[in-house]
Coordinates of C-alpha atoms in Angstrom, one line a residue:
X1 CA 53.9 -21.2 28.7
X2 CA 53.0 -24.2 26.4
X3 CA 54.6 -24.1 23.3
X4 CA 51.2 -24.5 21.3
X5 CA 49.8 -21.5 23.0
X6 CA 51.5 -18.8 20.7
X7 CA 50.4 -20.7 17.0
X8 CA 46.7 -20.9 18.9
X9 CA 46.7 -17.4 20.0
X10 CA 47.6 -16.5 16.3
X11 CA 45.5 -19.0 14.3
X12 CA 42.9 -17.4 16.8
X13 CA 43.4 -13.8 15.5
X14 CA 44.0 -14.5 12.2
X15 CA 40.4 -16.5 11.9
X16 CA 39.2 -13.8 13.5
X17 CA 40.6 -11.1 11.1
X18 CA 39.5 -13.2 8.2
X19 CA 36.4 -13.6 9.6
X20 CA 35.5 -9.8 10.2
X21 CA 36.7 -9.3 6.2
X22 CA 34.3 -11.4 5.0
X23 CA 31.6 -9.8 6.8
X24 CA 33.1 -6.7 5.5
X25 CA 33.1 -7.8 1.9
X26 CA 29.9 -9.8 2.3
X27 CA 28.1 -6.5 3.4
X28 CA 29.4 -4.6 1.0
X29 CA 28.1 -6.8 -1.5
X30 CA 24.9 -8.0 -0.9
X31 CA 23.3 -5.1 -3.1
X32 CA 25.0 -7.0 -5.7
X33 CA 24.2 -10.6 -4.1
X34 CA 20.7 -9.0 -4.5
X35 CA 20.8 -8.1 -7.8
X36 CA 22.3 -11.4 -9.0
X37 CA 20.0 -13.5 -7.4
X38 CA 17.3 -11.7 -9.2
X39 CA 19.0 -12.2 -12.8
X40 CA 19.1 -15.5 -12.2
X41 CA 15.1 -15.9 -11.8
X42 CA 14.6 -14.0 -14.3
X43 CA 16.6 -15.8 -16.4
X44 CA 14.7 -19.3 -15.3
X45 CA 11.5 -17.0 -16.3
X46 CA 12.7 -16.4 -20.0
X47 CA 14.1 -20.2 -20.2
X48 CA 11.5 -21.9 -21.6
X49 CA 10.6 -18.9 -24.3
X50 CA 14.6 -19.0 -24.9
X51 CA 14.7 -22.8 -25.5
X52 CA 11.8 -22.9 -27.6
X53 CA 13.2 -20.9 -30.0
X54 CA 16.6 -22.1 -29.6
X55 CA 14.9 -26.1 -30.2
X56 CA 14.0 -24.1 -34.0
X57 CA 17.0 -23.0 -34.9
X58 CA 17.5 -19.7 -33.3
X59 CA 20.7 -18.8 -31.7
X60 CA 20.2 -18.8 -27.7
X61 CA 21.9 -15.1 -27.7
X62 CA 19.5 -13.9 -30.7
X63 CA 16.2 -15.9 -28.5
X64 CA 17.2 -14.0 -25.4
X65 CA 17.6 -10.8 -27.2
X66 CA 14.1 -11.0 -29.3
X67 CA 12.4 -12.1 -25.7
X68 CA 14.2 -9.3 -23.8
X69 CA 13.5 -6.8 -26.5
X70 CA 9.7 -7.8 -26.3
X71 CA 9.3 -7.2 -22.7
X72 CA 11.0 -4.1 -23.1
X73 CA 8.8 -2.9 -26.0
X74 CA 5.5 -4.1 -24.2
X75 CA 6.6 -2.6 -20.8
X76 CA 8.0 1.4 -22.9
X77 CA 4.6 1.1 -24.8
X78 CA 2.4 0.6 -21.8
X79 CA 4.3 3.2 -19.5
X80 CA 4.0 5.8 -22.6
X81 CA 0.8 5.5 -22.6
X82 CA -0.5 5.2 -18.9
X83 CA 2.3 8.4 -18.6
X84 CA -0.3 10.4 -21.2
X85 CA -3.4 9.4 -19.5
X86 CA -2.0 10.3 -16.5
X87 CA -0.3 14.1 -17.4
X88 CA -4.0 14.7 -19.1
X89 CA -6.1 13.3 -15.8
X90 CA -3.8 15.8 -13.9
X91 CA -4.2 19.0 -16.2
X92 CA -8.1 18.5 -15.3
X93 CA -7.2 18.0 -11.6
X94 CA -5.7 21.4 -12.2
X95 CA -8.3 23.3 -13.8
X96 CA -11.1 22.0 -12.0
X97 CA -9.8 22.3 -8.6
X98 CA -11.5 25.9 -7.8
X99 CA -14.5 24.2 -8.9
X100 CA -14.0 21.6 -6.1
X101 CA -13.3 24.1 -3.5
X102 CA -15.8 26.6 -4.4
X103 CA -18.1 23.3 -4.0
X104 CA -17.2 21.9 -0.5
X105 CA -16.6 25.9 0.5
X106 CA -20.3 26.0 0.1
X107 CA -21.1 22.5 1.6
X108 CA -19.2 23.8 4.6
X109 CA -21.1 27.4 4.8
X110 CA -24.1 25.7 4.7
X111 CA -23.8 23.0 7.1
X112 CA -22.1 24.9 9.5
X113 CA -23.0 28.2 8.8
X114 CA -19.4 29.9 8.6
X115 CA -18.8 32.3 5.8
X116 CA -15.9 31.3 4.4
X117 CA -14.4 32.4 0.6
X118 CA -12.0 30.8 -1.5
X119 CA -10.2 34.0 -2.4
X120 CA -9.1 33.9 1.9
X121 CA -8.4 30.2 1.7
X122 CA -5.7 30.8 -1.1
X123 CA -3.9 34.1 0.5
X124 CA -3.8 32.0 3.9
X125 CA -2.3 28.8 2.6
X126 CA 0.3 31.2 0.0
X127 CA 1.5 32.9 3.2
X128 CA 1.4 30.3 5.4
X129 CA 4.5 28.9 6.6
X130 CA 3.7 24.8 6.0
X131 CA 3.9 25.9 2.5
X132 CA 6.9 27.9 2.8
X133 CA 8.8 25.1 4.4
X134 CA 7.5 22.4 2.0
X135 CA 8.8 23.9 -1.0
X136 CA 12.5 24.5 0.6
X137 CA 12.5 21.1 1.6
X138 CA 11.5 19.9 -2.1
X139 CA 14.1 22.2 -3.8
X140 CA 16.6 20.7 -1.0
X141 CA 15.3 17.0 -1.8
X142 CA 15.7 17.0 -5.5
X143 CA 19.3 16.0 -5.9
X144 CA 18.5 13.3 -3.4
X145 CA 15.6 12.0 -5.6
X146 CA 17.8 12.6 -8.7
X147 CA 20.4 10.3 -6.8
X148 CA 17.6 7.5 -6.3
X149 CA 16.4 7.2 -9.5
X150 CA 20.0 6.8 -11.1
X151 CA 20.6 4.5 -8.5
X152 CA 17.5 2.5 -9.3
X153 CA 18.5 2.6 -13.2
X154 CA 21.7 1.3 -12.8
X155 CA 20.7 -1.7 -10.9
X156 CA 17.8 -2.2 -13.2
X157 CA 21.2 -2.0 -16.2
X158 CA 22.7 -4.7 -13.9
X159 CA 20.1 -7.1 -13.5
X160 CA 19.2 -6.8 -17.0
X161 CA 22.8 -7.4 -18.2
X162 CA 23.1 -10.6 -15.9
X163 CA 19.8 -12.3 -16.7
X164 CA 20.8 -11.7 -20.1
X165 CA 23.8 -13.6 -20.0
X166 CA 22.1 -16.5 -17.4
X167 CA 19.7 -17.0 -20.4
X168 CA 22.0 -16.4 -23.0
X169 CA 24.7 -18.6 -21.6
X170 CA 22.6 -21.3 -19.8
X171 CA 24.1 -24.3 -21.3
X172 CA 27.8 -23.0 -21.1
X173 CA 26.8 -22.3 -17.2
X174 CA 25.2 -25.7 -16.5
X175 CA 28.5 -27.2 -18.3
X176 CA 30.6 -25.1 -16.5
X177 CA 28.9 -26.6 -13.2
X178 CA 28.7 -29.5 -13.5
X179 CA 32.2 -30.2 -14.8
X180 CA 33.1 -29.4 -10.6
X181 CA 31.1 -32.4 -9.7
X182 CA 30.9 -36.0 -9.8
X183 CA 28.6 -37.6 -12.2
X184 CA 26.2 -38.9 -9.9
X185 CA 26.3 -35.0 -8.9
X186 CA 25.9 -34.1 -12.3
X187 CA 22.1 -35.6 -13.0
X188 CA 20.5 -34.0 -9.3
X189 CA 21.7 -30.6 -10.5
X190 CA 20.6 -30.5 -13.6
X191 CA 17.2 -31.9 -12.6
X192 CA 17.4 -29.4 -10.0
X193 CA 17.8 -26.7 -12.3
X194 CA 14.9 -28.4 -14.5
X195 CA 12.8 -28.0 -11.7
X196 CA 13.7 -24.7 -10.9
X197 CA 12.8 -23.3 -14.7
X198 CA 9.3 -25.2 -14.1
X199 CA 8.1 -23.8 -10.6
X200 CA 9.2 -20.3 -12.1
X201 CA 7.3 -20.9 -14.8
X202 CA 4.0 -22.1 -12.9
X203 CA 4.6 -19.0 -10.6
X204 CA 5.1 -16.4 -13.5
X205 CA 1.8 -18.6 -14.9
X206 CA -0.2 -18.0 -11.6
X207 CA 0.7 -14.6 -11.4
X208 CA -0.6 -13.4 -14.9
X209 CA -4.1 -15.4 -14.4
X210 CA -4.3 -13.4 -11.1
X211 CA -3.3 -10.0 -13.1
X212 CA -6.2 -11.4 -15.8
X213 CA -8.5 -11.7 -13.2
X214 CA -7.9 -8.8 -11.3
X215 CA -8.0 -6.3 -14.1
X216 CA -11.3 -7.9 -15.6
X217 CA -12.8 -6.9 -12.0
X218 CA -11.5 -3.6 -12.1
X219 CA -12.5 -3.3 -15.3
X220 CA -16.3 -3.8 -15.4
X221 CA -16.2 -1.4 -12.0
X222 CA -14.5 1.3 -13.9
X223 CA -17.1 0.8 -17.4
X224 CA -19.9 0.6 -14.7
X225 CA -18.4 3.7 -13.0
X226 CA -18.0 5.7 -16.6
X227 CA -14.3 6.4 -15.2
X228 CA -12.2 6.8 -18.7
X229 CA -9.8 5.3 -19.7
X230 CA -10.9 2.1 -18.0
X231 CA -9.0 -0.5 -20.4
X232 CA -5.6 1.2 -19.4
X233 CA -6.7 1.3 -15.8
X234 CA -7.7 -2.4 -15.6
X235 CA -3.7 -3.2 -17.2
X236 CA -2.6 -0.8 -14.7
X237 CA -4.5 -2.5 -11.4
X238 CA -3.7 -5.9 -12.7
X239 CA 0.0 -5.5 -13.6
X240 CA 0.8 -3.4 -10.8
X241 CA -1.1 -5.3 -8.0
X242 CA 0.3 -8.7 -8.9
X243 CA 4.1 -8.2 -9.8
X244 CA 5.4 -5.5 -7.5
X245 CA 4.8 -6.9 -3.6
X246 CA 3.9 -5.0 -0.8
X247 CA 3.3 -2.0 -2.5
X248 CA 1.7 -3.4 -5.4
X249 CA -2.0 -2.9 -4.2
X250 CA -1.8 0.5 -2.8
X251 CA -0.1 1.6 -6.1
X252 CA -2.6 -0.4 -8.2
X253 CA -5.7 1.2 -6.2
X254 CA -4.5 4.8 -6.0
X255 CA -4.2 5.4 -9.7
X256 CA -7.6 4.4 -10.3
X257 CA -8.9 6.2 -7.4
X258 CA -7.1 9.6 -9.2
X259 CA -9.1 9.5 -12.2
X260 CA -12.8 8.3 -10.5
X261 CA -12.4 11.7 -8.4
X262 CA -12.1 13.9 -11.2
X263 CA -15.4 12.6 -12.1
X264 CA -17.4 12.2 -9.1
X265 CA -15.9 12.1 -5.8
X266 CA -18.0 9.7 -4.8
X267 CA -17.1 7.5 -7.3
X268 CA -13.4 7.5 -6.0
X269 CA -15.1 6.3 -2.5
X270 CA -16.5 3.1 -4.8
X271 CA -13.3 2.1 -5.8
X272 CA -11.7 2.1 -3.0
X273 CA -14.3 -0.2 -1.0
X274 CA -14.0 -2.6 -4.4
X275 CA -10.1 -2.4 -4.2
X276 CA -10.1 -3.4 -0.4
X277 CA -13.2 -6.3 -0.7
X278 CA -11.3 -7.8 -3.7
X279 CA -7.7 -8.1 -1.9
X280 CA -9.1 -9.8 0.7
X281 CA -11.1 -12.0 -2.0
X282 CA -7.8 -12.4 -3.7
X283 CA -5.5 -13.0 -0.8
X284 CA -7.8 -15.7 1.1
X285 CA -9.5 -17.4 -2.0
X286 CA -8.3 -17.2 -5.4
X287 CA -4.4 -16.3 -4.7
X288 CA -4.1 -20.0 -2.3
X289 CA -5.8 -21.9 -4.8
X290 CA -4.2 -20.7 -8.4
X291 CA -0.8 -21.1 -6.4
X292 CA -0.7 -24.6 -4.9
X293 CA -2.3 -25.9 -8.6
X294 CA 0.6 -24.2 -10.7
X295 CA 3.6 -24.0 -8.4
X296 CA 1.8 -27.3 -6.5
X297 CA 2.9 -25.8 -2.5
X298 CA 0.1 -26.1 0.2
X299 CA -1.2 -22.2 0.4
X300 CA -0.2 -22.1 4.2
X301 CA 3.2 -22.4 2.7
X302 CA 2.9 -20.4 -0.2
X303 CA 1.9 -17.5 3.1
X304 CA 4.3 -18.5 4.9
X305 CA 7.7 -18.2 2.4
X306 CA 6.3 -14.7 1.2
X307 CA 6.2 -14.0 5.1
X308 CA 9.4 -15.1 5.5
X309 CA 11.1 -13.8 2.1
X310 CA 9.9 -10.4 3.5
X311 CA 11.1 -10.7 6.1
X312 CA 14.8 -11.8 4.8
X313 CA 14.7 -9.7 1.6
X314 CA 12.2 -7.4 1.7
X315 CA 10.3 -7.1 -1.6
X316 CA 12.7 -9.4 -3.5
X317 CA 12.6 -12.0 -1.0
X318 CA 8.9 -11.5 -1.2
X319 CA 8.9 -12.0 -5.2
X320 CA 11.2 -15.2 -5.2
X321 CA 10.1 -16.9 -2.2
X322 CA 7.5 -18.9 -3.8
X323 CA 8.9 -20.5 -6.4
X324 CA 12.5 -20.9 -4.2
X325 CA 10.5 -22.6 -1.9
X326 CA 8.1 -24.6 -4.8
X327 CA 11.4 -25.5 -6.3
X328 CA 13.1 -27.0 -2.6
X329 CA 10.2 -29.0 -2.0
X330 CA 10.1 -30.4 -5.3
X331 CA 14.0 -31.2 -4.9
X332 CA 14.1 -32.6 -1.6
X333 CA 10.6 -34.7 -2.3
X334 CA 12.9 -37.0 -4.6
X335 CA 14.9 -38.0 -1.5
X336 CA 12.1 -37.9 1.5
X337 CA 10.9 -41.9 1.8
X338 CA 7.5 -42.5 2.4
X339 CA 5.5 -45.8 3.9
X340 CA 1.8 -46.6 3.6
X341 CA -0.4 -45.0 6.0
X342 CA -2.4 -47.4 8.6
X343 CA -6.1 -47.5 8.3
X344 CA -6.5 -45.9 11.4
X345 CA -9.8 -44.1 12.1
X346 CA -7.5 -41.1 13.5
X347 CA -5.7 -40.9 10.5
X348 CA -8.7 -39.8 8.4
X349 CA -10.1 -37.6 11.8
X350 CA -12.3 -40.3 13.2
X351 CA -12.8 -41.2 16.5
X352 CA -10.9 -44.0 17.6
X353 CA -12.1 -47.0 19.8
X354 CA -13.2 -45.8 23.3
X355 CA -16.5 -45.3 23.5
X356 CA -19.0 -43.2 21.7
X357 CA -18.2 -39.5 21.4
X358 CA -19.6 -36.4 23.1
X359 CA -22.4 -35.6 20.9
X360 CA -22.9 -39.5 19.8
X361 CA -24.1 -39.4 24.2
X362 CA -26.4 -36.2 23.6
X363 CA -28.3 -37.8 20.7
X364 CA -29.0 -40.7 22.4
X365 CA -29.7 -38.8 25.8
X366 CA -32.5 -36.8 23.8
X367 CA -33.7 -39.7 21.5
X368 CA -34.4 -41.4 24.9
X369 CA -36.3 -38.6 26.2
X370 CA -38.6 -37.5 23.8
X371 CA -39.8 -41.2 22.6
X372 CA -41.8 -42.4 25.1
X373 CA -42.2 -45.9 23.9
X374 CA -38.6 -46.4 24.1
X375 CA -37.1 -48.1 27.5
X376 CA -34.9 -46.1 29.8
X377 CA -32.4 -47.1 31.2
X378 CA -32.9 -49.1 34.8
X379 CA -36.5 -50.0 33.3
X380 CA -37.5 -53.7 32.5
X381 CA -37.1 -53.5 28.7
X382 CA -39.1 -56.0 26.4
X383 CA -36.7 -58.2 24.8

């Protein structure tokens, strides 16, 4: 046996070993990872807001804290409120349901010519065993919902409480950065991080224009419709549609729909045809062209990092990928040479040399034969 073979066969485990504990550790920590990475947008959000008032004499840590505290405010007065309209809208859902059956309890006798009552309906579905089983599984899935939504606090205390401190703390973490690198190092980071706090900006920018726009839409339907509360509805769609991904439009369109059935089910119908025609508006036509003119990426690139932060994150990667992505190119566009492009007729589309084109042939092919006066070809031609 050589005599290296022993130290490789153990250099060989012990890489190994340290490799399966990072994956261990990485795995276990990538809630975390998660968390972090979306403290740190945030904080880039609140940067410019925080600097601002930090440029007029206000301590970074007080800036942070009014900025956080008015977010907080906006987002507790707006949830108190839509939480009201909501418990009302589904008091009347209550005490207008019998109405609602006795009504399509009658649209079915008549059509149909059955004899159904709504006193048989109720005993049936009371006894039947679908309901049984659905409220033992409910009672049986409340600790587990409990469990969720103090899991989803917590890590809404954790991103808070580490945004806060990006913001708070920028400077000191720039400093502390840049004081591992070179000084040549020194100037791309920070220009990097300059960048960074700009395409966030431009894509928190784009994204509120988008929630403006979308909740003026929804807004005149819902007025045109007489659904109430209309203004709180039109927040609700815009707010809801634009900053939570994936999920966003469904949630934004069912809440609406809710409160346009307890007035006319019909109406409910309406909404939902305007909710689907306007994401499709939004998504091919006003969502490309608001986000490559703040965040200044082609729109087959903006598509394609949400496609891919889906796919890599899921909703966060979703919400980030645009302005990661704005923020690379911008970055990397500082180091890409470029030459002056030849005047070639292919560069602009054109048809190079070679010989008319197709449909150049045709025109002259027709010309040729419906103007008699004009020579054909073989014929003696007047010169």
């Amino acid at each position: 046996m050589p005599r290296w073979l022993p130290r490789a066969m153990v250099l060989a485990l012990t890489l190994f070993a340290l490799f399966q504990l990072g994956s261990w550790v990485f795995h276990q920590l990538v809630g975390l990872l998660v968390n972090i990475l979306i403290a740190f947008f945030l904080a880039l959000a609140v940067e410019p807001a925080v600097s601002w008032m930090a440029a007029r004499g206000v301590r970074r840590g007080l800036g942070t804290f009014l900025v956080f505290l008015g977010v907080l405010i906006a987002a507790a007065g707006f949830v108190t409120l839509l939480g009201s309209m909501l418990a009302g809208q589904i008091i009347k859902i209550v005490e207008d349901f019998p109405d609602y059956l006795d009504s399509v309890i009658n649209w079915i006798n008549t059509h149909f010519h059955t004899e159904l009552r709504r006193v048989d309906i109720q005993e049936g579905l009371l006894r039947s065993d679908w309901l049984r089983n659905y409220v033992q599984n409910s009672a049986t899935g409340v600790l587990d919902v409990s469990t969720q939504v103090l899991g989803g606090l917590f890590q809404l205390l954790t991103v808070g409480l580490f945004s806060f401190y990006f913001a708070a703390d920028g400077p000191r973490l720039r400093r502390t950065v840049c004081s591992l690198l070179p000084p040549a190092r020194q100037a791309e980071v920070l220009r990097a991080w300059e960048i960074a706090v700009n395409k966030t900006g431009g894509y928190l920018y784009s994204r509120g224009l988008m929630a403006l726009v979308s909740g003026l839409a929804h807004y005149v339907l819902l007025e045109f419709l007489e659904v109430p509360y209309a203004p709180v509805l039109a927040v609700w769609v815009g707010l809801v549609s634009q900053f939570i991904p994936t999920i966003g439009t469904y949630l934004a369109g069912a809440l609406p729909m809710l409160i346009a059935f307890t007035v006319d089910p019909w109406y409910a119908l309406w909404v939902l045809i305007f909710v689907v025609v306007y994401q499709q508006f939004e998504n091919y036509v006003l969502q490309p062209k608001l986000t490559s003119k703040t965040v200044d990426i082609h729109p087959a690139v903006a598509f394609g990092s949400v496609v891919a932060g889906t796919a890599l994150l899921g909703a966060v990667g979703a919400l980030i990928a645009i302005p990661a992505v704005a923020t690379l190119q911008a970055f990397l566009g500082a180091y890409v040479r470029r030459y002056d492009v030849t005047d070639d007729p292919r560069v602009l589309g054109h048809r190079g040399p070679g010989g008319p084109g197709a449909l150049t042939r045709v025109r002259r092919l027709w010309a040729r034969r419906t103007d008699p006066q004009r020579p054909r070809d073989g014929d003696a031609g007047t010169p």
